[in-house]
Structure formats: C-alpha cells, structure tokens
C-alpha cells in the first residue's frame, strides 16, 4: 500500500459526459501528479501540482483540468469525453516540487467511455 | 526532452541476472533517469534513480555510461515475483517527465 488513495476504482460513462477523479496523497506529500495509461500511449504525464499551485504540465488535453485543494487532495476533471479517453488514470504523490524525488502511485481509476 | 526507448519484452529464468536497457539519445544535461516497476492492476513503484555512473540499492543496480544516452537496470538473481513491467523515466526539475513504453519481464521457473 503506497498510502495514496484514488476514487473511484472504476468509472463507466458515455461519450460527451464529464467525470471527476479524486486523489488523496500520502501524508506529508505536497506534490500530486496525474498520469494516463493506455495500451497504445503507455504512461503519459498529464500535470503536477505542488502545495495547491500548478507546477508542470505534460500532455494534458484542453478538455481535462485539475486542481489541488488546501487539504492537498486533488481532482482531475475530464469533460466532453471521447472513446479514446478510456484508460487507467493514476495519481502519484511526492514530498518535494522537483518531480525527481520518489513518486508514490495510487491504485488508479479505470475509466471506460462507451 | 529525451524520448525513451525500451525493449517491449524479455524472458528470463529464476536465479539469473536480468539487464534491461533504455535508450535516451537526446537526454539533457539536467535530466535524471529513474526506473519503476509495475504489477498488473497496480500503480508503478520506484526502483532506483541515477544521474551518471553506477547506483546500487538493495534491489537493483543502475548503470549509466559517460555519454548518458542509455541506462541499464540490472536485477540480480530474479525470482518469479519479479515478473512485471519495468519503466524507464527521464525527467528534470523543470517538471517534464517522460516514461518509456515499458519492458514486460517474464521470469520462468
């Protein structure tokens, strides 16, 4: 158990809909990262937040957004969903802001868009 | 940022040493190399990180040549429980994080 929790575990929705994925980091970690894992694209870094502020952006679509709240939990919002958004979404957390320290991954949320 | 390339799969037998190489020809001066292990239905788990030469911890070694255009993860005496997907990650303090496609390691008895 990494100490990172993600909810829900599974999510099934339809094209055009909007969903919110939630992540609680390990106690004491200030950085939260979001990743998308699909069969054809592998693990793709989406975005990083550090202590409530956006710190780095990866391959995140404009239809996707994220935020980190004062209690440090984070949410990833996916809107206007397409079939290709079906994937595993992982959240990870770490202590510092650099992105180079050990990241602890949650169990993931499996999103299926029908 | 460096694009990373790994073999898609590798087979080994229990007790053997396994070396998985990742190519990152365009690695930048401030990039670090990290390796993660992932079991089915779980998130990746940190194995080891390095910048140059050799790094060793209790589970693996990481060899990085002087030109840093590749890195090799070495797993000594693998067991069945080492069957997993291994990812190479090249990243820097600028916040960019690039994972390789992953190498599926299968350890047989």
Short mmCIF file of C-alpha atoms in Angstrom, two decimals:
data_model
loop_
_atom_site.label_atom_id
_atom_site.label_comp_id
_atom_site.label_asym_id
_atom_site.label_seq_id
_atom_site.Cartn_x
_atom_site.Cartn_y
_atom_site.Cartn_z
CA UNK A 1 0.00 0.00 0.00
CA UNK A 2 1.59 3.25 -1.19
CA UNK A 3 -0.54 5.47 1.03
CA UNK A 4 -2.06 7.22 -1.99
CA UNK A 5 -5.79 6.71 -2.42
CA UNK A 6 -7.86 7.19 -5.53
CA UNK A 7 -11.59 7.11 -6.03
CA UNK A 8 -13.49 5.69 -7.73
CA UNK A 9 -11.76 2.46 -8.73
CA UNK A 10 -13.87 2.07 -11.83
CA UNK A 11 -15.95 4.51 -13.80
CA UNK A 12 -18.15 3.79 -16.81
CA UNK A 13 -19.68 6.68 -18.67
CA UNK A 14 -20.80 7.77 -22.10
CA UNK A 15 -19.23 9.96 -24.74
CA UNK A 16 -19.76 13.65 -24.18
CA UNK A 17 -20.05 13.31 -20.42
CA UNK A 18 -17.89 14.82 -17.68
CA UNK A 19 -16.28 12.96 -14.79
CA UNK A 20 -14.16 13.82 -11.76
CA UNK A 21 -11.41 11.61 -10.40
CA UNK A 22 -10.19 12.12 -6.88
CA UNK A 23 -6.79 11.57 -5.28
CA UNK A 24 -5.55 11.83 -1.71
CA UNK A 25 -1.76 11.98 -1.41
CA UNK A 26 0.40 10.34 1.23
CA UNK A 27 0.52 12.19 4.50
CA UNK A 28 3.19 14.87 4.27
CA UNK A 29 3.48 14.87 0.50
CA UNK A 30 2.94 18.24 -1.14
CA UNK A 31 3.19 17.27 -4.81
CA UNK A 32 0.47 15.45 -6.73
CA UNK A 33 0.92 14.13 -10.26
CA UNK A 34 -1.67 12.80 -12.69
CA UNK A 35 -0.88 10.21 -15.35
CA UNK A 36 -2.88 8.49 -18.08
CA UNK A 37 -2.03 4.91 -19.00
CA UNK A 38 -3.43 3.39 -22.16
CA UNK A 39 -2.36 0.42 -24.26
CA UNK A 40 -1.26 2.48 -27.23
CA UNK A 41 0.25 5.51 -25.46
CA UNK A 42 1.77 3.94 -22.36
CA UNK A 43 2.21 6.10 -19.26
CA UNK A 44 1.70 9.76 -20.09
CA UNK A 45 2.36 12.54 -17.60
CA UNK A 46 -0.55 14.94 -17.51
CA UNK A 47 0.02 17.55 -14.82
CA UNK A 48 1.69 18.26 -11.47
CA UNK A 49 0.51 20.36 -8.56
CA UNK A 50 2.65 21.45 -5.65
CA UNK A 51 1.07 22.79 -2.48
CA UNK A 52 -2.00 23.99 -4.33
CA UNK A 53 -0.26 25.52 -7.33
CA UNK A 54 0.11 24.09 -10.81
CA UNK A 55 3.79 23.29 -11.27
CA UNK A 56 4.22 21.41 -14.51
CA UNK A 57 2.14 20.39 -17.48
CA UNK A 58 2.61 17.39 -19.69
CA UNK A 59 0.37 16.02 -22.42
CA UNK A 60 -2.87 17.20 -20.89
CA UNK A 61 -5.74 17.93 -23.25
CA UNK A 62 -7.66 21.19 -23.01
CA UNK A 63 -10.78 19.16 -22.16
CA UNK A 64 -9.00 18.00 -18.98
CA UNK A 65 -8.31 20.12 -15.93
CA UNK A 66 -7.09 19.53 -12.42
CA UNK A 67 -6.78 21.29 -9.12
CA UNK A 68 -5.26 20.72 -5.71
CA UNK A 69 -7.20 21.83 -2.67
CA UNK A 70 -5.93 23.33 0.62
CA UNK A 71 -6.07 19.89 2.26
CA UNK A 72 -3.78 18.74 -0.60
CA UNK A 73 -6.18 16.30 -2.18
CA UNK A 74 -6.51 16.69 -5.92
CA UNK A 75 -9.18 16.23 -8.54
CA UNK A 76 -8.84 15.56 -12.25
CA UNK A 77 -11.80 16.70 -14.32
CA UNK A 78 -12.36 15.15 -17.73
CA UNK A 79 -15.02 16.68 -19.94
CA UNK A 80 -16.55 16.08 -23.37
CA UNK A 81 -15.34 12.53 -23.06
CA UNK A 82 -14.36 10.56 -26.14
CA UNK A 83 -13.90 6.84 -26.66
CA UNK A 84 -10.14 7.40 -26.73
CA UNK A 85 -10.17 8.75 -23.19
CA UNK A 86 -10.77 5.24 -21.91
CA UNK A 87 -7.67 4.45 -19.85
CA UNK A 88 -6.23 3.95 -16.40
CA UNK A 89 -5.65 7.23 -14.61
CA UNK A 90 -3.02 7.23 -11.91
CA UNK A 91 -2.31 9.77 -9.28
CA UNK A 92 1.09 9.90 -7.59
CA UNK A 93 2.45 12.00 -4.77
CA UNK A 94 5.88 13.03 -3.55
CA UNK A 95 7.43 15.25 -0.94
CA UNK A 96 9.10 17.99 -2.94
CA UNK A 97 8.35 20.06 -6.00
CA UNK A 98 11.12 18.96 -8.36
CA UNK A 99 9.48 15.86 -9.77
CA UNK A 100 12.71 13.97 -9.23
CA UNK A 101 12.04 12.52 -5.80
CA UNK A 102 10.34 9.17 -5.37
CA UNK A 103 6.76 9.24 -6.56
CA UNK A 104 4.25 7.00 -4.81
CA UNK A 105 1.46 5.87 -7.09
CA UNK A 106 -2.13 5.16 -6.18
CA UNK A 107 -4.04 2.09 -7.41
CA UNK A 108 -5.57 4.01 -10.30
CA UNK A 109 -9.04 4.71 -11.64
CA UNK A 110 -10.13 2.73 -14.66
CA UNK A 111 -12.26 4.90 -16.92
CA UNK A 112 -14.38 3.31 -19.63
CA UNK A 113 -16.11 5.60 -22.11
CA UNK A 114 -18.87 3.91 -24.10
CA UNK B 1 13.06 16.27 -23.55
CA UNK B 2 14.57 12.87 -24.30
CA UNK B 3 12.43 10.24 -25.98
CA UNK B 4 12.98 6.91 -24.28
CA UNK B 5 13.05 3.50 -25.97
CA UNK B 6 12.97 0.12 -24.27
CA UNK B 7 12.57 -3.47 -25.47
CA UNK B 8 8.92 -4.47 -25.38
CA UNK B 9 9.54 -7.77 -23.62
CA UNK B 10 12.19 -10.01 -22.12
CA UNK B 11 12.24 -13.56 -20.79
CA UNK B 12 14.43 -14.92 -18.03
CA UNK B 13 14.70 -17.81 -15.58
CA UNK B 14 14.77 -17.77 -11.82
CA UNK B 15 18.20 -17.08 -10.38
CA UNK B 16 19.52 -15.30 -13.46
CA UNK B 17 20.67 -11.70 -13.68
CA UNK B 18 18.49 -9.55 -15.91
CA UNK B 19 19.63 -6.38 -17.64
CA UNK B 20 17.07 -4.05 -19.20
CA UNK B 21 18.41 -1.19 -21.30
CA UNK B 22 16.69 2.10 -22.02
CA UNK B 23 17.84 4.40 -24.82
CA UNK B 24 17.51 8.15 -24.38
CA UNK B 25 19.68 9.64 -27.11
CA UNK B 26 18.55 13.22 -26.60
CA UNK B 27 18.94 13.31 -22.84
CA UNK B 28 19.60 16.80 -21.49
CA UNK B 29 22.30 17.83 -19.03
CA UNK B 30 19.84 18.27 -16.19
CA UNK B 31 17.83 15.09 -16.81
CA UNK B 32 17.80 12.23 -14.31
CA UNK B 33 16.96 8.59 -15.02
CA UNK B 34 14.52 6.69 -12.84
CA UNK B 35 13.17 3.16 -13.10
CA UNK B 36 9.77 1.97 -11.93
CA UNK B 37 8.22 -1.49 -11.63
CA UNK B 38 4.54 -2.14 -12.27
CA UNK B 39 2.49 -5.23 -11.45
CA UNK B 40 -0.90 -5.83 -13.06
CA UNK B 41 -3.70 -3.72 -11.60
CA UNK B 42 -1.27 -1.67 -9.51
CA UNK B 43 0.44 1.67 -9.85
CA UNK B 44 4.16 1.83 -10.68
CA UNK B 45 6.62 1.52 -7.82
CA UNK B 46 10.02 3.24 -7.57
CA UNK B 47 13.07 1.02 -8.01
CA UNK B 48 16.14 3.21 -8.47
CA UNK B 49 17.34 6.58 -9.74
CA UNK B 50 20.64 7.87 -11.07
CA UNK B 51 22.38 10.65 -12.96
CA UNK B 52 25.65 9.05 -14.10
CA UNK B 53 27.98 6.08 -13.48
CA UNK B 54 26.55 3.42 -11.21
CA UNK B 55 23.97 3.39 -8.46
CA UNK B 56 23.11 0.37 -6.33
CA UNK B 57 20.44 -0.26 -3.75
CA UNK B 58 19.06 -3.34 -2.06
CA UNK B 59 17.04 -4.46 -5.06
CA UNK B 60 18.82 -3.29 -8.21
CA UNK B 61 21.74 -1.53 -9.86
CA UNK B 62 21.61 1.19 -12.45
CA UNK B 63 24.44 1.65 -14.92
CA UNK B 64 24.74 4.89 -16.85
CA UNK B 65 27.63 5.34 -19.32
CA UNK B 66 29.55 8.59 -19.60
CA UNK B 67 27.54 9.84 -22.59
CA UNK B 68 24.27 9.10 -20.69
CA UNK B 69 22.48 8.17 -23.91
CA UNK B 70 21.35 4.91 -22.39
CA UNK B 71 20.91 3.32 -19.00
CA UNK B 72 20.72 -0.29 -17.86
CA UNK B 73 18.67 -1.60 -14.99
CA UNK B 74 20.23 -4.73 -13.53
CA UNK B 75 18.20 -7.13 -11.41
CA UNK B 76 20.38 -9.74 -9.71
CA UNK B 77 19.08 -13.29 -9.31
CA UNK B 78 15.47 -12.69 -10.36
CA UNK B 79 12.60 -14.67 -8.90
CA UNK B 80 9.08 -15.36 -10.17
CA UNK B 81 7.85 -12.35 -8.20
CA UNK B 82 9.98 -10.06 -10.37
CA UNK B 83 7.64 -10.73 -13.30
CA UNK B 84 6.34 -7.24 -14.04
CA UNK B 85 6.61 -4.32 -16.43
CA UNK B 86 9.66 -2.10 -15.95
CA UNK B 87 9.58 1.55 -16.99
CA UNK B 88 12.44 3.91 -17.62
CA UNK B 89 11.67 7.56 -16.82
CA UNK B 90 13.69 10.55 -17.90
CA UNK B 91 12.87 13.74 -16.07
CA UNK B 92 14.23 17.01 -14.80
CA UNK B 93 13.48 19.68 -12.26
CA UNK B 94 11.69 21.65 -14.93
CA UNK B 95 8.79 19.28 -14.38
CA UNK B 96 8.81 17.32 -17.61
CA UNK B 97 8.51 13.57 -17.09
CA UNK B 98 8.86 11.12 -19.99
CA UNK B 99 8.23 7.41 -19.48
CA UNK B 100 9.40 4.73 -21.85
CA UNK B 101 6.89 2.28 -23.24
CA UNK B 102 7.84 -0.30 -20.64
CA UNK B 103 9.54 -3.70 -20.79
CA UNK B 104 7.44 -6.71 -19.85
CA UNK B 105 9.74 -9.09 -17.97
CA UNK B 106 8.64 -12.69 -17.67
CA UNK B 107 10.56 -14.86 -15.20
CA UNK B 108 10.13 -18.60 -15.61
CA UNK B 109 10.90 -21.38 -13.13
#
